[in-house]
Amino acid sequence: MARQIYLDGTIVPEHEAHISVFDHGLLYGDGVFEGIRAYGGRVFRLREHLVRLYAGAKSIMLDIGMPMEQMARAVVDTLRANDRRDGYVRLVVTRGVGDLGLDPRKCKGPTVFIIADDIALYPREVYEEGMSVITVTTCRVNAAALDPAIKSLNYLNNILARTEVNRAGAHEGILLNSQGFVTEATGDNVFIVKNGRLLTPPEHSGLLVGVTRNAVMELARRAGIEVVEPAVTKHMLYTADECFLTGTAAEVVAVRDIDGRRISEEIPGPMTRMLRAAFHELTMVEGELIFPEEAEGAAVAAVCPGARAGVGAA
Ligand code: PMP
């Protein structure tokens, strides 16, 4: 079945979902986006993703042109149109169609599209054995130039880092800021464990505040673990007891080695394993239902067996 795409208020088959070559999202990377997951019929932390999207849009003075509630509905409708209970949602808002000048005033209004598809996670052995990670020479873009907190359509900084990772034959790369402090991986946040505490670089080091990062910090605190956000150096990475990455696509994934230095004997380490399991549990119970009528049906069926199939009807 062709994928069904939400495009500017309507859901169309993918072969009808066309974007103009004059769209400033394409011409200049002018826009914002989100990557969202659905697990077992629920959208994980949809509101948090939308708050980040709308904040990014506000920061670049892009009027999305629809309230957040309507956007939430559009995400759920796209999943429903694709009969999807699990998968990845890519939500994109561009500045819209203009002319060849970069002035955003040339654009009449935003383009909004939403794709629901499968997600290519790392192979299972990566989760079991951990990732091979390098620190890349590409610096994370300076927040004074373009704040990494904005999930903008311009990912060249991350892509340049990614090409270094590919050339090194590693799984992921960690970017430092211009002062040499750890920021984040190309598409994930970074955590380390040291002496029972959980550490992750602060927002002001120049990073995207991940929805998964927030969830993992919450879960750790709930489990009584102290969570801190200090400036993180390469030395702290190399001497960590455990290291893992978090992201909507990757979830929680252990790091085996950084710049060829093995982090510890046991990979994934105990805290990584605990947090990964807790995160999985959370995704199953939290979030907006994509097919609420099924849940209602299930509740009725539980109370009155046969009601769902119409057996109980007179
Ligand atoms: N950093 C960057 C640069 C990212 O692109 C992502 C993925 N959105 C993340 C971190 C992780 O954020 P999240 O947990 O919200 O997916």
Short mmCIF file of C-alpha atoms in Angstrom, two decimals, residues 92-220:
data_model
loop_
_atom_site.label_atom_id
_atom_site.label_comp_id
_atom_site.label_asym_id
_atom_site.label_seq_id
_atom_site.Cartn_x
_atom_site.Cartn_y
_atom_site.Cartn_z
CA VAL A 92 8.36 19.05 8.62
CA VAL A 93 7.39 22.72 8.51
CA THR A 94 9.14 24.80 5.88
CA ARG A 95 9.02 28.54 5.28
CA GLY A 96 7.01 27.68 2.17
CA VAL A 97 7.11 28.63 -1.47
CA GLY A 98 8.85 31.88 -2.42
CA ASP A 99 11.19 33.05 -5.13
CA LEU A 100 14.96 32.66 -5.46
CA GLY A 101 15.77 35.34 -2.89
CA LEU A 102 16.31 34.18 0.66
CA ASP A 103 14.09 36.84 2.22
CA PRO A 104 11.41 34.89 4.12
CA ARG A 105 8.89 37.65 3.38
CA LYS A 106 8.78 36.25 -0.17
CA CYS A 107 7.05 33.13 1.12
CA LYS A 108 3.28 33.22 1.25
CA GLY A 109 2.86 30.64 3.98
CA PRO A 110 4.45 27.50 5.44
CA THR A 111 4.45 24.05 3.90
CA VAL A 112 3.57 21.34 6.41
CA PHE A 113 4.03 17.68 5.71
CA ILE A 114 4.01 14.54 7.82
CA ILE A 115 5.36 11.12 6.90
CA ALA A 116 4.73 7.94 8.93
CA ASP A 117 7.12 5.14 8.12
CA ASP A 118 9.31 2.37 9.49
CA ILE A 119 12.39 3.31 11.38
CA ALA A 120 15.77 1.82 10.55
CA LEU A 121 17.23 1.18 13.99
CA TYR A 122 20.74 -0.09 14.43
CA PRO A 123 21.12 -3.84 14.04
CA ARG A 124 20.40 -5.87 17.16
CA GLU A 125 24.10 -6.59 17.82
CA VAL A 126 24.74 -2.87 18.29
CA TYR A 127 22.27 -2.85 21.20
CA GLU A 128 23.79 -6.01 22.62
CA GLU A 129 27.46 -5.20 22.14
CA GLY A 130 27.48 -1.41 22.15
CA MET A 131 28.51 1.19 19.61
CA SER A 132 31.86 2.22 18.38
CA VAL A 133 31.99 6.01 18.66
CA ILE A 134 34.56 8.63 17.70
CA THR A 135 34.95 12.26 18.66
CA VAL A 136 34.89 14.13 15.36
CA THR A 137 36.95 17.15 14.32
CA THR A 138 33.87 19.00 13.07
CA CYS A 139 32.81 21.42 15.86
CA ARG A 140 29.16 21.65 16.85
CA VAL A 141 27.82 24.86 15.39
CA ASN A 142 28.13 27.75 17.82
CA ALA A 143 24.87 28.72 19.54
CA ALA A 144 25.70 32.37 18.88
CA ALA A 145 25.53 31.60 15.16
CA LEU A 146 22.71 29.06 14.98
CA ASP A 147 21.45 27.55 18.22
CA PRO A 148 21.47 23.73 18.09
CA ALA A 149 18.34 23.90 20.27
CA ILE A 150 16.50 24.75 17.04
CA LYS A 151 15.82 21.53 15.17
CA SER A 152 16.16 23.28 11.85
CA LEU A 153 16.14 21.83 8.36
CA ASN A 154 19.83 22.68 8.08
CA TYR A 155 21.66 19.60 9.32
CA LEU A 156 24.89 20.11 7.39
CA ASN A 157 26.91 20.45 10.61
CA ASN A 158 25.69 17.02 11.69
CA ILE A 159 26.10 15.56 8.21
CA LEU A 160 29.73 16.70 8.01
CA ALA A 161 30.31 14.99 11.35
CA ARG A 162 28.54 11.92 9.99
CA THR A 163 30.88 11.74 6.99
CA GLU A 164 33.83 11.61 9.41
CA VAL A 165 32.12 8.76 11.26
CA ASN A 166 31.59 6.89 8.00
CA ARG A 167 35.21 7.35 6.92
CA ALA A 168 36.37 6.05 10.29
CA GLY A 169 34.07 3.01 10.01
CA ALA A 170 32.45 3.86 13.38
CA HIS A 171 28.76 3.81 14.35
CA GLU A 172 28.42 7.35 15.70
CA GLY A 173 30.33 10.55 16.32
CA ILE A 174 30.43 12.96 19.25
CA LEU A 175 30.82 16.65 18.46
CA LEU A 176 32.67 19.05 20.75
CA ASN A 177 31.94 22.75 20.91
CA SER A 178 34.51 25.38 20.00
CA GLN A 179 35.81 25.29 23.62
CA GLY A 180 36.42 21.57 23.36
CA PHE A 181 33.53 20.44 25.58
CA VAL A 182 31.28 17.54 24.64
CA THR A 183 27.93 18.54 23.14
CA GLU A 184 26.10 15.61 21.54
CA ALA A 185 26.28 12.94 18.87
CA THR A 186 25.22 13.60 15.26
CA GLY A 187 21.59 12.72 16.01
CA ASP A 188 21.58 11.68 19.66
CA ASN A 189 22.38 13.01 23.13
CA VAL A 190 25.27 11.68 25.19
CA PHE A 191 25.24 10.32 28.75
CA ILE A 192 28.00 8.97 30.96
CA VAL A 193 27.87 7.14 34.27
CA LYS A 194 30.55 7.85 36.87
CA ASN A 195 30.58 6.54 40.46
CA GLY A 196 26.84 5.84 40.37
CA ARG A 197 25.89 9.29 39.07
CA LEU A 198 24.44 10.05 35.66
CA LEU A 199 26.05 12.92 33.73
CA THR A 200 25.00 14.65 30.52
CA PRO A 201 26.23 17.90 28.96
CA PRO A 202 24.10 20.99 29.71
CA GLU A 203 22.00 22.76 27.10
CA HIS A 204 24.36 25.75 27.09
CA SER A 205 27.20 23.59 25.76
CA GLY A 206 25.24 23.76 22.46
CA LEU A 207 22.92 20.83 21.87
CA LEU A 208 19.40 19.80 21.07
CA VAL A 209 17.50 19.04 24.27
CA GLY A 210 16.26 15.60 23.35
CA VAL A 211 12.85 14.28 24.30
CA THR A 212 14.52 10.93 25.01
CA ARG A 213 17.19 12.73 27.07
CA ASN A 214 14.47 14.29 29.23
CA ALA A 215 12.68 10.97 29.65
CA VAL A 216 15.87 9.15 30.64
CA MET A 217 16.79 11.86 33.17
CA GLU A 218 13.31 11.57 34.68
CA LEU A 219 13.53 7.78 34.88
CA ALA A 220 16.96 7.94 36.50
#
